[in-house]
């Protein structure tokens, strides 16, 4: 026999999922006067957010590869918006977030087309690449035969973004497992959501339930809307590669190699808990890499860096190589199509009192959160935090802390 709930909590809104989208949405709903809490099943950011490379994209990468769709105009305005938060001029105040780099580099290994003439061809970009003279290039890019440019796109340390957002709302974020939930129409029928906190169970009665669970939204949708799913979800898998080493074997580098019509590789730097530097290797390498096994992907990563960073010693035996797999979760706008493409913008669906959110990019999370809060009339006040005695879930461990290195 299942344990009956020991506590009943009444809320305006319950956010499910503590990645960047859920945490930012919680903040905006509280600011709009809604009594809101967030439940996370694991560690904060455990899905995509902790793996994100942390780049506040402004659309240039897509413009360079000729892929900039009309919806990417929204991306173009995001870096300025984030700056206001990072400077503490706008809520949520992200003044405590660690900015890893003030800029990325863009480079080509061919010299066919100029980076500068390609960028901005399709949209008025707020962040534009600035060409670098040979002597201005970082040493690791000195051997590139093609253009090298500096792109003023910030790179954030993802754990510190999660820590900062979570610290804004003590007593509103709990770690628990959502066991069941009834549908809600948001007006007259509240949802009764059962949440298990270890042995204890709690019944949360909420007018609105906001699904921010990333890939977890698929199961949550079936739970909250079993009869007619309001939207379908798609996964776009990645097989990320990583390389780790001491600072003198692995220099700081953040940026994209944009040969041809593709981002061949996106490299971002982080520091592991043992003090060594780690590069995450995304872009085309990680997309095509889905069809490769781990050994093959490590070999492909070496080959890719050998080709895209001619001056970098990939054979330095102080370097260790690792990989991990992760799915990006988005709304499937065309379920009948086999080939899945990224939606242009955030996708938000409201079905009665159920709201389903996918931001498509970390940089768009503030836009998603604002749109969710605009779905409702302002509340009458968020009130006291509903869980004053509960500590929040921990922050997820970055993938390089749990990887196997070879
Ligand atoms: C490798 C990689 C690199 C990326 N790099 C960038 C980048 O540089 N810049 C950029 O803008 N974007 C980037 N992205 C995209 C970005 O990471 C995502 O768009 C964004 O993090 C999605 O955040 P989210 O909060 O919606 O989902 P997630 O981060 O996946 O969070 C979902 C949360 O919900 C929780 N959850 C799931 N189910 C339940 C449940 N039933 N009950 C309770 N909790 C639940 C999960 O544990 C998780 O914490 C990258 C993505 C990947 C995979």
Short mmCIF file of C-alpha atoms and ligand atoms in Angstrom, two decimals:
data_model
loop_
_atom_site.label_atom_id
_atom_site.label_comp_id
_atom_site.label_asym_id
_atom_site.label_seq_id
_atom_site.Cartn_x
_atom_site.Cartn_y
_atom_site.Cartn_z
CA UNK A 1 0.00 0.00 0.00
CA UNK A 2 1.45 3.37 -0.93
CA UNK A 3 2.13 5.93 1.81
CA UNK A 4 -0.46 8.74 1.95
CA UNK A 5 0.87 12.32 1.61
CA UNK A 6 1.93 13.76 4.97
CA UNK A 7 1.61 17.34 3.84
CA UNK A 8 -0.58 19.38 1.49
CA UNK A 9 0.80 22.54 -0.10
CA UNK A 10 -1.28 24.98 -2.14
CA UNK A 11 0.52 26.96 -4.85
CA UNK A 12 -0.25 29.13 -7.84
CA UNK A 13 2.34 27.38 -10.00
CA UNK A 14 4.60 24.35 -9.79
CA UNK A 15 7.66 24.28 -12.06
CA UNK A 16 8.99 20.79 -12.78
CA UNK A 17 12.68 20.59 -13.73
CA UNK A 18 15.64 22.54 -12.33
CA UNK A 19 17.75 23.28 -15.40
CA UNK A 20 18.34 26.85 -16.59
CA UNK A 21 14.76 27.09 -17.95
CA UNK A 22 13.01 25.94 -14.80
CA UNK A 23 15.15 28.08 -12.50
CA UNK A 24 14.71 31.21 -14.63
CA UNK A 25 10.95 30.56 -14.95
CA UNK A 26 10.64 30.17 -11.18
CA UNK A 27 12.33 33.54 -10.75
CA UNK A 28 10.04 35.31 -13.23
CA UNK A 29 6.85 33.80 -11.77
CA UNK A 30 7.84 34.77 -8.23
CA UNK A 31 8.67 38.28 -9.48
CA UNK A 32 5.21 38.48 -11.08
CA UNK A 33 3.60 37.72 -7.71
CA UNK A 34 2.80 34.02 -8.12
CA UNK A 35 3.28 31.65 -5.23
CA UNK A 36 5.60 29.21 -7.01
CA UNK A 37 7.90 26.29 -6.21
CA UNK A 38 10.17 24.07 -8.27
CA UNK A 39 10.74 20.34 -7.99
CA UNK A 40 13.89 18.72 -9.38
CA UNK A 41 14.24 14.94 -9.45
CA UNK A 42 18.00 14.78 -9.44
CA UNK A 43 20.68 17.50 -9.28
CA UNK A 44 20.10 21.00 -10.65
CA UNK A 45 20.99 21.16 -14.35
CA UNK A 46 21.46 17.38 -14.54
CA UNK A 47 20.26 17.20 -18.14
CA UNK A 48 21.51 19.51 -20.84
CA UNK A 49 22.33 22.63 -18.81
CA UNK A 50 25.40 21.28 -17.00
CA UNK A 51 26.74 19.99 -20.35
CA UNK A 52 26.15 23.27 -22.21
CA UNK A 53 29.31 24.85 -23.54
CA UNK A 54 28.21 28.11 -21.96
CA UNK A 55 28.35 30.30 -25.07
CA UNK A 56 25.91 33.20 -25.17
CA UNK A 57 25.31 32.88 -28.90
CA UNK A 58 24.31 35.94 -30.85
CA UNK A 59 23.57 34.12 -34.09
CA UNK A 60 26.90 34.69 -35.86
CA UNK A 61 27.77 31.00 -36.00
CA UNK A 62 24.52 30.29 -37.85
CA UNK A 63 24.99 33.27 -40.13
CA UNK A 64 28.47 32.12 -41.07
CA UNK A 65 27.28 28.70 -42.00
CA UNK A 66 24.41 30.17 -44.01
CA UNK A 67 21.90 28.55 -41.67
CA UNK A 68 20.49 31.61 -40.01
CA UNK A 69 16.73 31.19 -40.07
CA UNK A 70 14.33 34.10 -39.48
CA UNK A 71 13.75 32.96 -35.88
CA UNK A 72 17.41 33.41 -35.09
CA UNK A 73 16.82 37.15 -34.95
CA UNK A 74 15.65 36.46 -31.40
CA UNK A 75 19.04 34.93 -30.67
CA UNK A 76 20.71 38.06 -32.01
CA UNK A 77 19.24 40.23 -29.24
CA UNK A 78 20.08 37.81 -26.41
CA UNK A 79 23.74 38.69 -25.66
CA UNK A 80 22.78 42.28 -24.76
CA UNK A 81 19.94 41.06 -22.56
CA UNK A 82 22.24 38.67 -20.72
CA UNK A 83 24.76 41.44 -20.17
CA UNK A 84 22.13 43.42 -18.26
CA UNK A 85 21.62 40.43 -15.93
CA UNK A 86 25.33 39.76 -15.58
CA UNK A 87 25.91 43.41 -14.64
CA UNK A 88 23.09 43.21 -12.07
CA UNK A 89 21.06 45.87 -13.91
CA UNK A 90 18.10 43.56 -14.44
CA UNK A 91 16.47 40.78 -12.41
CA UNK A 92 17.43 38.03 -11.98
CA UNK A 93 20.74 39.48 -10.82
CA UNK A 94 23.51 37.26 -12.22
CA UNK A 95 26.37 39.35 -10.88
CA UNK A 96 27.82 36.27 -9.15
CA UNK A 97 28.04 34.18 -12.33
CA UNK A 98 31.61 33.41 -13.44
CA UNK A 99 32.29 34.54 -16.98
CA UNK A 100 34.94 32.22 -18.40
CA UNK A 101 35.71 34.38 -21.39
CA UNK A 102 34.58 37.75 -22.72
CA UNK A 103 34.87 36.49 -26.30
CA UNK A 104 35.15 33.50 -28.61
CA UNK A 105 37.40 33.11 -31.62
CA UNK A 106 36.26 32.19 -35.09
CA UNK A 107 38.65 30.63 -37.53
CA UNK A 108 38.81 28.83 -40.84
CA UNK A 109 41.42 26.41 -42.02
CA UNK A 110 40.72 27.17 -45.67
CA UNK A 111 41.16 30.65 -47.07
CA UNK A 112 38.29 30.51 -49.53
CA UNK A 113 36.00 33.12 -48.05
CA UNK A 114 36.47 35.83 -45.55
CA UNK A 115 34.73 35.36 -42.20
CA UNK A 116 33.91 39.01 -42.15
CA UNK A 117 32.17 39.14 -45.52
CA UNK A 118 30.05 36.09 -44.66
CA UNK A 119 28.91 37.18 -41.22
CA UNK A 120 25.91 39.41 -40.97
CA UNK A 121 24.85 38.83 -44.56
CA UNK A 122 21.39 37.76 -43.53
CA UNK A 123 20.62 39.61 -40.33
CA UNK A 124 21.68 42.68 -38.42
CA UNK A 125 23.90 41.01 -35.85
CA UNK A 126 24.50 42.73 -32.54
CA UNK A 127 27.77 40.88 -32.05
CA UNK A 128 30.05 41.06 -35.04
CA UNK A 129 33.36 39.32 -35.61
CA UNK A 130 36.41 41.58 -35.47
CA UNK A 131 39.22 40.39 -37.77
CA UNK A 132 42.55 39.77 -36.06
CA UNK A 133 45.95 40.58 -37.51
CA UNK A 134 48.47 37.72 -37.43
CA UNK A 135 50.25 39.14 -34.38
CA UNK A 136 46.94 39.48 -32.46
CA UNK A 137 46.02 35.80 -32.72
CA UNK A 138 46.34 33.49 -29.72
CA UNK A 139 49.33 31.15 -30.11
CA UNK A 140 47.14 28.08 -30.62
CA UNK A 141 45.55 29.74 -33.70
CA UNK A 142 48.81 31.12 -35.09
CA UNK A 143 49.17 28.28 -37.61
CA UNK A 144 45.68 28.63 -39.15
CA UNK A 145 45.97 29.42 -42.87
CA UNK A 146 42.55 31.16 -43.05
CA UNK A 147 40.96 34.13 -41.32
CA UNK A 148 40.88 34.42 -37.54
CA UNK A 149 38.40 36.76 -35.86
CA UNK A 150 37.38 37.69 -32.34
CA UNK A 151 33.68 37.39 -31.64
CA UNK A 152 32.45 39.21 -28.54
CA UNK A 153 30.22 36.31 -27.37
CA UNK A 154 30.61 35.59 -23.65
CA UNK A 155 31.30 32.10 -22.31
CA UNK A 156 29.81 31.28 -18.90
CA UNK A 157 30.77 28.69 -16.30
CA UNK A 158 27.56 26.66 -16.19
CA UNK A 159 27.80 25.42 -12.55
CA UNK A 160 28.02 29.02 -11.36
CA UNK A 161 24.97 30.02 -13.42
CA UNK A 162 22.96 27.23 -11.78
CA UNK A 163 24.27 28.11 -8.29
CA UNK A 164 23.41 31.78 -8.75
CA UNK A 165 19.87 31.16 -10.02
CA UNK A 166 19.14 28.59 -7.29
CA UNK A 167 20.44 30.88 -4.52
CA UNK A 168 17.83 33.51 -5.43
CA UNK A 169 14.95 31.39 -4.15
CA UNK A 170 15.73 29.54 -0.92
CA UNK A 171 12.80 27.50 0.36
CA UNK A 172 11.19 27.25 -3.08
CA UNK A 173 13.30 24.48 -4.67
CA UNK A 174 13.02 20.88 -3.55
CA UNK A 175 14.46 17.58 -4.64
CA UNK A 176 11.70 15.06 -5.21
CA UNK A 177 10.16 12.55 -7.54
CA UNK A 178 6.87 13.48 -9.21
CA UNK A 179 4.79 10.33 -8.84
CA UNK A 180 1.46 11.43 -10.24
CA UNK A 181 -0.37 14.49 -11.43
CA UNK A 182 -3.93 15.14 -12.45
CA UNK A 183 -4.73 17.45 -15.38
CA UNK A 184 -5.53 21.08 -14.59
CA UNK A 185 -7.52 23.67 -16.50
CA UNK A 186 -5.81 26.44 -14.60
CA UNK A 187 -9.07 28.20 -13.76
CA UNK A 188 -11.34 25.91 -11.74
CA UNK A 189 -9.51 22.63 -11.51
CA UNK A 190 -6.14 22.58 -9.84
CA UNK A 191 -3.69 19.78 -10.46
CA UNK A 192 -3.02 17.43 -7.56
CA UNK A 193 0.65 16.52 -7.85
CA UNK A 194 2.15 13.85 -5.62
CA UNK A 195 5.84 14.35 -4.93
CA UNK A 196 7.97 11.80 -3.07
CA UNK A 197 10.75 13.32 -0.94
CA UNK A 198 12.58 10.17 0.15
CA UNK A 199 10.14 8.20 2.30
CA UNK A 200 7.83 11.15 2.76
CA UNK A 201 5.11 12.18 0.31
CA UNK A 202 3.65 15.57 -0.30
CA UNK A 203 0.54 16.63 -2.19
CA UNK A 204 0.96 19.85 -4.12
CA UNK A 205 -2.19 21.52 -5.34
CA UNK A 206 -1.28 23.90 -8.18
CA UNK A 207 -3.31 26.00 -10.61
CA UNK A 208 -0.56 25.81 -13.18
CA UNK A 209 2.06 23.15 -13.83
CA UNK A 210 5.03 24.24 -15.91
CA UNK A 211 7.04 21.44 -17.50
CA UNK A 212 10.73 22.43 -17.84
CA UNK A 213 12.12 18.90 -17.70
CA UNK A 214 14.16 18.85 -20.94
CA UNK A 215 14.04 15.22 -22.17
CA UNK A 216 12.00 14.44 -19.02
CA UNK A 217 9.08 16.42 -20.51
CA UNK A 218 8.20 13.38 -22.61
CA UNK A 219 7.23 11.25 -19.58
CA UNK A 220 5.75 14.23 -17.75
CA UNK A 221 3.46 14.95 -20.70
CA UNK A 222 2.09 11.42 -20.52
CA UNK A 223 1.51 11.85 -16.80
CA UNK A 224 -0.29 15.19 -16.94
CA UNK A 225 -2.07 14.85 -20.25
CA UNK A 226 -2.51 11.11 -20.86
CA UNK A 227 -5.48 11.29 -23.23
CA UNK A 228 -4.29 13.75 -25.84
CA UNK A 229 -0.67 14.87 -25.79
CA UNK A 230 -0.67 18.58 -26.70
CA UNK A 231 2.81 18.42 -28.29
CA UNK A 232 5.44 15.92 -29.38
CA UNK A 233 9.09 15.98 -28.31
CA UNK A 234 12.15 15.29 -30.41
CA UNK A 235 15.66 14.36 -29.33
CA UNK A 236 18.71 15.43 -31.30
CA UNK A 237 21.61 13.37 -29.96
CA UNK A 238 25.22 14.44 -29.56
CA UNK A 239 28.38 12.44 -28.88
CA UNK A 240 30.60 15.06 -27.28
CA UNK A 241 34.36 14.64 -27.12
CA UNK A 242 36.61 16.09 -24.42
CA UNK A 243 40.35 16.49 -23.96
CA UNK A 244 42.03 17.16 -20.61
CA UNK A 245 45.53 18.21 -19.64
CA UNK A 246 47.79 20.57 -17.76
CA UNK A 247 47.68 24.24 -18.78
CA UNK A 248 50.95 24.03 -20.72
CA UNK A 249 49.65 21.11 -22.83
CA UNK A 250 46.16 22.51 -23.33
CA UNK A 251 45.88 26.30 -23.71
CA UNK A 252 42.74 28.31 -22.99
CA UNK A 253 40.58 28.40 -26.13
CA UNK A 254 36.92 29.20 -26.76
CA UNK A 255 35.48 29.39 -30.24
CA UNK A 256 34.38 27.83 -33.48
CA UNK A 257 36.14 26.53 -36.57
CA UNK A 258 33.69 27.37 -39.34
CA UNK A 259 35.06 25.70 -42.45
CA UNK A 260 32.69 25.40 -45.39
CA UNK A 261 29.01 25.60 -44.47
CA UNK A 262 29.48 23.85 -41.11
CA UNK A 263 30.85 24.51 -37.68
CA UNK A 264 33.43 21.73 -37.78
CA UNK A 265 34.12 22.02 -34.07
CA UNK A 266 33.16 24.30 -31.19
CA UNK A 267 35.78 24.32 -28.43
CA UNK A 268 35.19 25.66 -24.91
CA UNK A 269 37.56 25.55 -21.95
CA UNK A 270 36.76 24.68 -18.33
CA UNK A 271 38.77 23.78 -15.25
CA UNK A 272 38.30 20.34 -13.67
CA UNK A 273 38.26 19.86 -9.90
CA UNK A 274 41.87 18.52 -10.05
CA UNK A 275 42.99 21.84 -11.56
CA UNK A 276 43.56 20.57 -15.09
CA UNK A 277 42.07 22.28 -18.10
CA UNK A 278 39.34 20.56 -20.14
CA UNK A 279 38.20 21.31 -23.65
CA UNK A 280 34.67 20.31 -24.63
CA UNK A 281 34.47 19.60 -28.36
CA UNK A 282 31.05 20.15 -29.92
CA UNK A 283 29.77 21.23 -33.34
CA UNK A 284 29.73 18.88 -36.32
CA UNK A 285 32.22 16.56 -34.62
CA UNK A 286 29.64 15.74 -31.93
CA UNK A 287 26.71 15.48 -34.36
CA UNK A 288 28.38 13.09 -36.80
CA UNK A 289 29.98 11.36 -33.81
CA UNK A 290 26.63 9.91 -32.72
CA UNK A 291 27.19 7.05 -35.13
CA UNK A 292 30.64 6.30 -33.68
CA UNK A 293 31.66 4.19 -30.72
CA UNK A 294 33.74 5.78 -27.93
CA UNK A 295 37.15 4.73 -29.27
CA UNK A 296 36.21 5.89 -32.73
CA UNK A 297 34.97 9.23 -31.42
CA UNK A 298 38.20 9.80 -29.48
CA UNK A 299 40.16 9.08 -32.65
CA UNK A 300 37.86 11.38 -34.64
CA UNK A 301 38.39 14.14 -32.07
CA UNK A 302 42.18 13.89 -32.47
CA UNK A 303 41.86 13.93 -36.26
CA UNK A 304 39.52 16.91 -36.10
CA UNK A 305 41.89 18.95 -33.91
CA UNK A 306 44.86 17.96 -36.07
CA UNK A 307 43.00 19.36 -39.10
CA UNK A 308 41.45 22.45 -37.52
CA UNK A 309 44.31 23.52 -35.21
CA UNK A 310 47.47 22.94 -37.25
CA UNK A 311 49.72 24.38 -34.53
CA UNK A 312 48.35 22.22 -31.70
CA UNK A 313 50.16 19.04 -30.63
CA UNK A 314 47.38 16.43 -30.44
CA UNK A 315 49.97 13.70 -29.83
CA UNK A 316 51.24 15.22 -26.58
CA UNK A 317 51.10 12.24 -24.21
CA UNK A 318 50.05 14.49 -21.33
CA UNK A 319 46.61 14.80 -22.96
CA UNK A 320 43.73 12.50 -22.00
CA UNK A 321 40.66 11.97 -24.15
CA UNK A 322 37.04 11.26 -23.19
CA UNK A 323 33.51 11.29 -24.63
CA UNK A 324 29.91 11.37 -23.45
CA UNK A 325 26.50 11.17 -25.05
CA UNK A 326 23.66 13.61 -24.43
CA UNK A 327 20.34 14.32 -26.14
CA UNK A 328 19.07 17.81 -26.89
CA UNK A 329 15.31 17.98 -26.25
CA UNK A 330 13.00 20.17 -28.29
CA UNK A 331 9.45 20.32 -29.51
CA UNK A 332 8.93 18.21 -32.61
CA UNK A 333 7.16 20.57 -34.97
CA UNK A 334 6.95 18.01 -37.78
CA UNK A 335 6.53 14.55 -36.21
CA UNK A 336 6.08 12.93 -39.65
CA UNK A 337 9.54 14.03 -40.82
CA UNK A 338 12.44 11.69 -40.19
CA UNK A 339 15.15 14.34 -40.34
CA UNK A 340 14.82 16.54 -37.27
CA UNK A 341 15.85 20.17 -37.31
CA UNK A 342 16.14 22.67 -34.47
CA UNK A 343 13.03 24.87 -33.98
CA UNK A 344 13.87 28.51 -34.74
CA UNK A 345 12.76 29.85 -31.39
CA UNK A 346 11.68 28.81 -27.90
CA UNK A 347 8.57 26.64 -27.95
CA UNK A 348 5.88 27.14 -25.33
CA UNK A 349 2.53 25.38 -25.37
CA UNK A 350 -0.31 26.09 -22.95
CA UNK A 351 -2.99 23.44 -22.69
CA UNK A 352 -5.41 24.39 -19.90
CA UNK A 353 -3.24 24.84 -16.83
CA UNK A 354 -0.36 22.82 -18.26
CA UNK A 355 2.55 24.70 -19.87
CA UNK A 356 5.27 22.85 -21.79
CA UNK A 357 8.56 24.68 -22.35
CA UNK A 358 11.67 23.98 -24.41
CA UNK A 359 14.13 26.84 -24.90
CA UNK A 360 16.17 25.16 -27.74
CA UNK A 361 19.30 27.01 -26.45
CA UNK A 362 20.49 28.02 -23.00
CA UNK A 363 20.86 31.59 -24.27
CA UNK A 364 17.10 31.67 -24.96
CA UNK A 365 16.06 30.55 -21.45
CA UNK A 366 15.32 34.17 -20.31
CA UNK A 367 13.07 34.64 -23.33
CA UNK A 368 11.24 31.38 -22.54
CA UNK A 369 10.78 32.35 -18.88
CA UNK A 370 9.44 35.79 -19.76
CA UNK A 371 6.97 34.32 -22.24
CA UNK A 372 5.73 31.84 -19.63
CA UNK A 373 5.16 34.60 -17.06
CA UNK A 374 3.25 36.64 -19.66
CA UNK A 375 0.75 33.79 -20.06
CA UNK A 376 -0.79 34.68 -16.70
CA UNK A 377 -2.31 37.80 -15.16
CA UNK A 378 0.08 39.18 -12.49
CA UNK A 379 -0.40 37.43 -9.14
CA UNK A 380 -1.22 38.94 -5.79
CA UNK A 381 2.17 38.23 -4.21
CA UNK A 382 4.44 35.23 -4.05
CA UNK A 383 4.09 34.92 -0.27
CA UNK A 384 6.52 33.13 2.01
CA UNK A 385 8.61 30.27 0.53
CA UNK A 386 6.59 27.05 0.91
CA UNK A 387 9.54 24.85 2.00
CA UNK A 388 11.57 26.99 4.43
CA UNK A 389 13.25 23.93 5.97
CA UNK A 390 14.22 22.10 2.78
CA UNK A 391 17.67 22.55 1.32
CA UNK A 392 17.83 22.72 -2.48
CA UNK A 393 19.18 19.85 -4.57
CA UNK A 394 22.93 19.91 -5.28
CA UNK A 395 24.32 21.29 -8.54
CA UNK A 396 24.96 18.58 -11.15
CA UNK A 397 28.54 17.44 -11.75
CA UNK A 398 29.94 18.55 -15.14
CA UNK A 399 30.54 15.70 -17.60
CA UNK A 400 34.35 15.88 -17.28
CA UNK A 401 34.07 14.99 -13.57
CA UNK A 402 32.39 11.66 -14.31
CA UNK A 403 34.10 10.73 -17.62
CA UNK A 404 36.52 7.87 -18.22
CA UNK A 405 39.82 9.25 -19.57
CA UNK A 406 42.18 7.44 -21.95
C1 LIG B 1 26.52 19.47 -25.20
C2 LIG B 1 25.62 20.66 -25.25
C3 LIG B 1 26.19 21.92 -25.41
C4 LIG B 1 25.34 23.05 -25.46
N1 LIG B 1 25.92 24.28 -25.55
C5 LIG B 1 25.15 25.39 -25.54
C6 LIG B 1 25.74 26.67 -25.58
O1 LIG B 1 26.96 26.83 -25.61
N2 LIG B 1 24.90 27.75 -25.59
C7 LIG B 1 23.55 27.63 -25.57
O2 LIG B 1 22.85 28.64 -25.59
N3 LIG B 1 22.95 26.40 -25.49
C8 LIG B 1 23.72 25.28 -25.47
N4 LIG B 1 23.15 24.05 -25.38
C9 LIG B 1 21.69 23.94 -25.25
C10 LIG B 1 21.28 24.11 -23.77
O3 LIG B 1 22.10 23.33 -22.95
C11 LIG B 1 19.82 23.72 -23.54
O4 LIG B 1 18.99 24.35 -24.48
C12 LIG B 1 19.36 24.14 -22.15
O5 LIG B 1 20.32 23.83 -21.16
C13 LIG B 1 18.06 23.42 -21.81
O6 LIG B 1 17.76 23.70 -20.47
P1 LIG B 1 16.48 23.09 -19.77
O7 LIG B 1 16.45 23.66 -18.40
O8 LIG B 1 15.29 23.31 -20.65
O9 LIG B 1 16.70 21.53 -19.76
P2 LIG B 1 17.73 20.64 -18.91
O10 LIG B 1 18.99 21.35 -18.69
O11 LIG B 1 17.77 19.33 -19.61
O12 LIG B 1 17.04 20.51 -17.49
C14 LIG B 1 15.93 19.68 -17.25
C15 LIG B 1 15.89 19.40 -15.76
O13 LIG B 1 14.65 18.77 -15.47
C16 LIG B 1 14.89 17.71 -14.58
N5 LIG B 1 13.77 16.75 -14.74
C17 LIG B 1 13.49 15.99 -15.81
N6 LIG B 1 12.39 15.24 -15.57
C18 LIG B 1 11.97 15.55 -14.31
C19 LIG B 1 10.90 15.08 -13.49
N7 LIG B 1 10.03 14.15 -13.89
N8 LIG B 1 10.76 15.61 -12.24
C20 LIG B 1 11.63 16.56 -11.79
N9 LIG B 1 12.68 17.01 -12.53
C21 LIG B 1 12.84 16.52 -13.78
C22 LIG B 1 16.25 17.16 -14.99
O14 LIG B 1 16.86 16.40 -13.96
C23 LIG B 1 16.99 18.45 -15.30
O15 LIG B 1 17.63 18.99 -14.16
C24 LIG B 1 23.93 22.90 -25.34
C25 LIG B 1 23.38 21.63 -25.20
C26 LIG B 1 24.22 20.52 -25.14
C27 LIG B 1 23.58 19.17 -24.94
#
